[in-house]
Short mmCIF file of C-alpha atoms in Angstrom, two decimals:
data_model
loop_
_atom_site.label_atom_id
_atom_site.label_comp_id
_atom_site.label_asym_id
_atom_site.label_seq_id
_atom_site.Cartn_x
_atom_site.Cartn_y
_atom_site.Cartn_z
CA MET A 895 0.00 0.00 0.00
CA SER A 896 1.19 3.49 -0.84
CA ASN A 897 1.72 6.12 1.85
CA ARG A 898 0.94 8.86 -0.64
CA GLN A 899 -2.17 10.99 -0.32
CA ARG A 900 -3.12 11.50 -3.96
CA PHE A 901 -6.85 11.71 -3.27
CA THR A 902 -7.03 14.04 -0.27
CA ASP A 903 -10.54 15.56 -0.22
CA LYS A 904 -11.35 14.13 -3.67
CA VAL A 905 -14.86 12.70 -4.03
CA VAL A 906 -14.54 9.35 -5.78
CA ILE A 907 -17.30 7.03 -6.99
CA VAL A 908 -16.17 3.40 -7.21
CA THR A 909 -18.67 1.00 -8.78
CA GLY A 910 -18.60 -2.73 -8.13
CA SER A 911 -16.78 -2.12 -4.87
CA ALA A 912 -18.05 -5.07 -2.80
CA GLN A 913 -15.29 -7.43 -3.92
CA GLY A 914 -12.31 -7.99 -6.19
CA ILE A 915 -10.63 -5.09 -7.97
CA GLY A 916 -13.41 -2.65 -7.00
CA ARG A 917 -12.94 -3.38 -3.32
CA GLY A 918 -9.18 -2.90 -3.69
CA VAL A 919 -9.70 0.45 -5.43
CA ALA A 920 -12.14 1.70 -2.78
CA MET A 921 -9.84 0.68 0.06
CA GLN A 922 -6.80 2.36 -1.48
CA VAL A 923 -8.63 5.57 -2.42
CA ALA A 924 -9.82 5.86 1.19
CA ALA A 925 -6.30 5.13 2.47
CA GLU A 926 -5.03 8.00 0.30
CA GLY A 927 -7.49 10.50 1.72
CA GLY A 928 -10.37 10.22 -0.73
CA LYS A 929 -14.08 10.43 0.11
CA VAL A 930 -15.52 7.27 -1.42
CA ILE A 931 -19.01 6.49 -2.69
CA MET A 932 -19.11 2.70 -2.99
CA ALA A 933 -21.81 1.49 -5.36
CA ASP A 934 -22.80 -2.15 -5.61
CA ARG A 935 -25.95 -4.22 -5.68
CA SER A 936 -24.50 -6.68 -3.16
CA GLU A 937 -24.91 -6.25 0.59
CA TYR A 938 -21.25 -7.25 0.96
CA VAL A 939 -20.34 -3.65 0.18
CA GLU A 940 -21.32 -2.87 3.79
CA GLU A 941 -18.45 -5.09 4.99
CA VAL A 942 -16.01 -3.03 2.92
CA LEU A 943 -17.47 0.14 4.42
CA LYS A 944 -16.79 -1.17 7.92
CA GLU A 945 -13.19 -2.00 6.93
CA ILE A 946 -12.63 1.51 5.58
CA GLN A 947 -14.21 3.17 8.60
CA SER A 948 -12.18 1.03 11.00
CA LEU A 949 -9.06 2.44 9.35
CA GLY A 950 -10.30 6.01 9.67
CA GLY A 951 -11.48 6.37 6.08
CA ASP A 952 -14.43 8.44 4.83
CA ALA A 953 -16.97 6.50 2.76
CA VAL A 954 -20.64 5.86 2.12
CA THR A 955 -22.41 3.05 0.30
CA ILE A 956 -25.33 2.90 -2.08
CA ASN A 957 -27.12 -0.20 -3.29
CA ALA A 958 -27.78 0.31 -6.99
CA ASP A 959 -28.45 -1.70 -10.14
CA LEU A 960 -26.05 -0.09 -12.60
CA GLU A 961 -27.51 -2.00 -15.52
CA THR A 962 -30.12 0.78 -15.45
CA TYR A 963 -29.73 4.52 -16.04
CA ALA A 964 -31.84 5.20 -12.95
CA GLY A 965 -29.34 3.24 -10.86
CA ALA A 966 -26.43 5.25 -12.25
CA GLN A 967 -28.25 8.52 -11.65
CA ALA A 968 -28.93 7.49 -8.04
CA VAL A 969 -25.22 6.91 -7.42
CA VAL A 970 -24.25 10.34 -8.73
CA ALA A 971 -27.09 11.95 -6.75
CA LYS A 972 -25.83 10.22 -3.58
CA ALA A 973 -22.33 11.61 -4.11
CA ILE A 974 -23.57 15.16 -4.65
CA GLU A 975 -26.04 14.95 -1.76
CA HIS A 976 -23.42 13.63 0.66
CA TYR A 977 -20.22 15.36 -0.49
CA GLY A 978 -21.38 18.16 -2.80
CA ARG A 979 -19.46 17.16 -5.93
CA VAL A 980 -17.91 14.31 -7.93
CA ASP A 981 -14.22 14.52 -8.80
CA ILE A 982 -13.54 10.98 -10.01
CA LEU A 983 -15.64 8.11 -11.36
CA ILE A 984 -14.11 4.64 -11.50
CA ASN A 985 -16.29 2.22 -13.48
CA ASN A 986 -15.51 -1.28 -12.32
CA VAL A 987 -18.77 -3.20 -12.89
CA GLY A 988 -18.53 -6.00 -15.44
CA GLY A 989 -17.24 -9.50 -15.97
CA ALA A 990 -18.00 -12.47 -18.17
CA ILE A 991 -20.90 -14.56 -16.92
CA TRP A 992 -20.39 -17.51 -19.26
CA MET A 993 -17.30 -18.78 -21.04
CA LYS A 994 -18.09 -20.87 -24.10
CA PRO A 995 -17.93 -20.70 -27.91
CA PHE A 996 -20.13 -17.97 -29.40
CA GLU A 997 -22.45 -20.46 -31.10
CA GLU A 998 -23.33 -21.85 -27.68
CA PHE A 999 -24.70 -18.51 -26.42
CA SER A 1000 -28.45 -17.99 -26.42
CA GLU A 1001 -30.04 -14.66 -27.33
CA GLU A 1002 -30.92 -14.08 -23.67
CA GLU A 1003 -27.36 -14.82 -22.53
CA ILE A 1004 -25.85 -12.40 -25.05
CA ILE A 1005 -28.16 -9.62 -23.83
CA LYS A 1006 -27.26 -10.38 -20.20
CA GLU A 1007 -23.53 -10.20 -20.98
CA VAL A 1008 -23.84 -6.81 -22.70
CA ASN A 1009 -26.10 -5.48 -19.94
CA ARG A 1010 -23.48 -6.49 -17.39
CA SER A 1011 -20.25 -5.42 -19.07
CA LEU A 1012 -21.13 -2.42 -21.28
CA PHE A 1013 -24.20 -0.65 -19.94
CA PRO A 1014 -23.05 0.03 -16.34
CA THR A 1015 -20.07 1.98 -17.68
CA LEU A 1016 -22.14 3.69 -20.38
CA TRP A 1017 -24.87 4.70 -17.92
CA CYS A 1018 -22.47 5.91 -15.22
CA CYS A 1019 -20.49 8.02 -17.69
CA ARG A 1020 -23.71 9.61 -18.91
CA ALA A 1021 -25.02 10.16 -15.37
CA VAL A 1022 -21.87 11.89 -14.10
CA LEU A 1023 -21.35 14.19 -17.08
CA PRO A 1024 -23.67 17.06 -16.04
CA ALA A 1025 -21.90 17.46 -12.69
CA MET A 1026 -18.42 17.30 -14.22
CA ILE A 1027 -19.33 19.70 -17.04
CA LYS A 1028 -20.79 22.15 -14.51
CA GLN A 1029 -17.63 22.15 -12.42
CA GLN A 1030 -15.41 22.04 -15.55
CA SER A 1031 -13.29 19.26 -14.13
CA GLY A 1032 -13.39 15.52 -13.58
CA VAL A 1033 -11.70 12.20 -14.15
CA ILE A 1034 -13.25 8.97 -15.40
CA VAL A 1035 -11.40 5.65 -15.37
CA ASN A 1036 -13.11 2.73 -17.05
CA VAL A 1037 -12.10 -0.85 -16.33
CA SER A 1038 -11.85 -2.70 -19.63
CA SER A 1039 -10.16 -6.00 -20.49
CA ILE A 1040 -7.54 -7.55 -22.73
CA ALA A 1041 -10.34 -10.00 -23.63
CA THR A 1042 -11.14 -7.79 -26.63
CA ARG A 1043 -8.88 -10.36 -28.31
CA GLY A 1044 -9.93 -13.49 -26.48
CA ILE A 1045 -11.79 -16.74 -26.90
CA ASN A 1046 -14.99 -18.21 -25.45
CA ARG A 1047 -16.48 -14.92 -24.26
CA ILE A 1048 -17.41 -13.00 -27.42
CA PRO A 1049 -20.33 -10.98 -25.95
CA TYR A 1050 -18.08 -9.87 -23.09
CA SER A 1051 -15.24 -9.11 -25.53
CA ALA A 1052 -17.60 -7.00 -27.64
CA SER A 1053 -18.80 -5.16 -24.52
CA LYS A 1054 -15.25 -4.29 -23.51
CA GLY A 1055 -14.50 -3.18 -27.06
CA GLY A 1056 -17.42 -0.81 -26.58
CA VAL A 1057 -15.89 0.44 -23.33
CA ASN A 1058 -12.64 1.18 -25.18
CA ALA A 1059 -14.48 3.13 -27.91
CA LEU A 1060 -16.52 4.99 -25.30
CA THR A 1061 -13.31 5.92 -23.49
CA ALA A 1062 -11.63 7.40 -26.56
CA SER A 1063 -14.70 9.21 -27.90
CA LEU A 1064 -15.81 10.64 -24.55
CA ALA A 1065 -12.29 11.92 -23.90
CA PHE A 1066 -12.29 13.63 -27.30
CA GLU A 1067 -15.71 15.17 -26.77
CA HIS A 1068 -15.16 16.52 -23.25
CA ALA A 1069 -11.50 17.52 -23.02
CA LYS A 1070 -12.82 21.04 -23.52
CA ASP A 1071 -14.66 20.67 -20.20
CA GLY A 1072 -11.56 19.71 -18.25
CA ILE A 1073 -12.64 16.04 -18.08
CA ARG A 1074 -10.08 13.27 -18.56
CA VAL A 1075 -11.25 9.78 -19.57
CA ASN A 1076 -8.96 6.74 -19.65
CA ALA A 1077 -9.27 2.98 -19.27
CA VAL A 1078 -7.28 0.11 -17.84
CA ALA A 1079 -7.57 -3.10 -19.85
CA THR A 1080 -7.04 -5.68 -17.15
CA GLY A 1081 -5.46 -9.02 -17.86
CA GLY A 1082 -6.16 -12.26 -16.03
CA THR A 1083 -6.22 -11.41 -12.33
CA GLU A 1084 -5.91 -13.67 -9.31
CA ALA A 1085 -8.73 -12.97 -6.88
CA PRO A 1086 -10.42 -14.70 -3.96
CA PRO A 1087 -13.53 -16.75 -4.79
CA ARG A 1088 -16.40 -14.40 -5.53
CA LYS A 1089 -18.90 -13.98 -2.70
CA VAL A 1090 -21.58 -13.43 -5.33
CA PRO A 1091 -20.86 -15.67 -8.35
CA ARG A 1092 -21.57 -14.31 -11.80
CA ASN A 1093 -23.00 -17.68 -12.76
CA ALA A 1094 -24.30 -19.71 -9.83
CA ALA A 1095 -25.16 -22.79 -11.90
CA PRO A 1096 -22.82 -25.81 -11.59
CA LEU A 1097 -20.47 -26.11 -14.56
CA SER A 1098 -20.78 -29.02 -16.98
CA GLN A 1099 -17.62 -30.79 -18.12
CA ASN A 1100 -17.79 -28.88 -21.42
CA GLU A 1101 -18.03 -25.59 -19.53
CA LYS A 1102 -15.04 -26.54 -17.37
CA ASP A 1103 -13.06 -27.35 -20.53
CA TRP A 1104 -14.03 -24.05 -22.17
CA MET A 1105 -13.03 -22.17 -19.02
CA GLN A 1106 -9.65 -23.91 -19.01
CA GLN A 1107 -9.15 -22.85 -22.64
CA VAL A 1108 -9.58 -19.23 -21.55
CA VAL A 1109 -7.05 -19.65 -18.73
CA ASP A 1110 -4.56 -21.32 -21.07
CA GLN A 1111 -4.98 -18.66 -23.76
CA THR A 1112 -4.57 -15.86 -21.22
CA ILE A 1113 -1.32 -17.25 -19.83
CA ASP A 1114 0.03 -18.20 -23.28
CA ARG A 1115 -0.42 -14.61 -24.54
CA THR A 1116 1.07 -13.02 -21.43
CA PHE A 1117 4.82 -12.39 -21.61
CA MET A 1118 5.16 -12.88 -17.87
CA GLY A 1119 3.42 -16.25 -17.95
CA ARG A 1120 1.18 -15.56 -14.97
CA TYR A 1121 -2.00 -13.87 -13.84
CA GLY A 1122 -1.72 -10.44 -12.23
CA THR A 1123 -2.71 -9.52 -8.70
CA ILE A 1124 -5.54 -7.26 -7.61
CA GLY A 1125 -2.93 -4.83 -6.29
CA GLU A 1126 -1.25 -4.59 -9.70
CA GLN A 1127 -4.58 -3.63 -11.30
CA VAL A 1128 -5.45 -1.18 -8.52
CA ASN A 1129 -2.10 0.59 -8.92
CA ALA A 1130 -2.70 1.22 -12.63
CA ILE A 1131 -6.31 2.34 -12.14
CA LEU A 1132 -5.37 4.81 -9.42
CA PHE A 1133 -2.45 6.18 -11.41
CA LEU A 1134 -4.89 7.15 -14.17
CA ALA A 1135 -7.36 8.52 -11.60
CA SER A 1136 -4.72 10.71 -9.95
CA ASP A 1137 -3.12 13.97 -11.00
CA ASP A 1138 0.00 11.94 -11.84
CA ALA A 1139 -1.75 11.24 -15.17
CA SER A 1140 -2.82 14.85 -15.76
CA TYR A 1141 -1.69 14.86 -19.42
CA MET A 1142 -3.31 11.52 -20.28
CA THR A 1143 -6.76 11.20 -21.79
CA GLY A 1144 -8.39 8.89 -24.32
CA SER A 1145 -5.90 6.13 -23.52
CA VAL A 1146 -6.53 2.43 -22.92
CA ILE A 1147 -3.64 1.03 -20.91
CA SER A 1148 -3.18 -2.74 -21.01
CA VAL A 1149 -2.23 -4.23 -17.65
CA GLY A 1150 -1.82 -7.80 -18.74
CA GLY A 1151 1.82 -8.74 -18.29
CA GLY A 1152 2.58 -7.92 -21.92
CA ASP A 1153 -0.68 -9.04 -23.54
CA GLN A 1154 -1.98 -5.94 -25.29
CA GLY A 1155 -5.43 -7.38 -25.95
#
């Protein structure tokens, strides 16, 4: 953990902050002096809040479904109501639900994947824009993926490709308003078992094999021959969120041990 205080008095929304990378981001922002709005639809976000508060951090939680625009608007409203502004938005919601060849996906499954991995970022960017335009400043960091060139998760890959395009275009459109927009394309990341699984159904043998193909492909394409850690992803995300990256916008930074996605 860094001893730096890059986020002193900054108001930072972190979505998907109940577990994994989002939890790591929220914890580190609070440790560096930020005021954190933790958005998640899981009750486990309250456990993260208690951790942050026990360490003297300043945070609030909001339960929100970010697959809807109303949910995204509620998160921004909570930030403004509680802290009066929004300085930074970190969009962390997403993740492949199923891993299998594209022809195995049903229409319903494809829609669910896009709703999970594109729309939360799209809605939150749209919801935060009025506040950031009004104050003529702001930072958005989107969490993408190197899976834009990956196997057995095409709807997810397409969603993250959309996140990359959104990042570049939004940065272009709103640089005039003092808003920076960048993304971290995360590689395979070691994480504890999810408290809330993306897919709760038991895996068939075919599904286990398809999942292993994804793991093998990820490691094979990674120069370092390993998965990253949550801390390694958090460090890159918070670099882009901080003033250290003040001359960076419209960039998608791959954090995949050499795999550029």
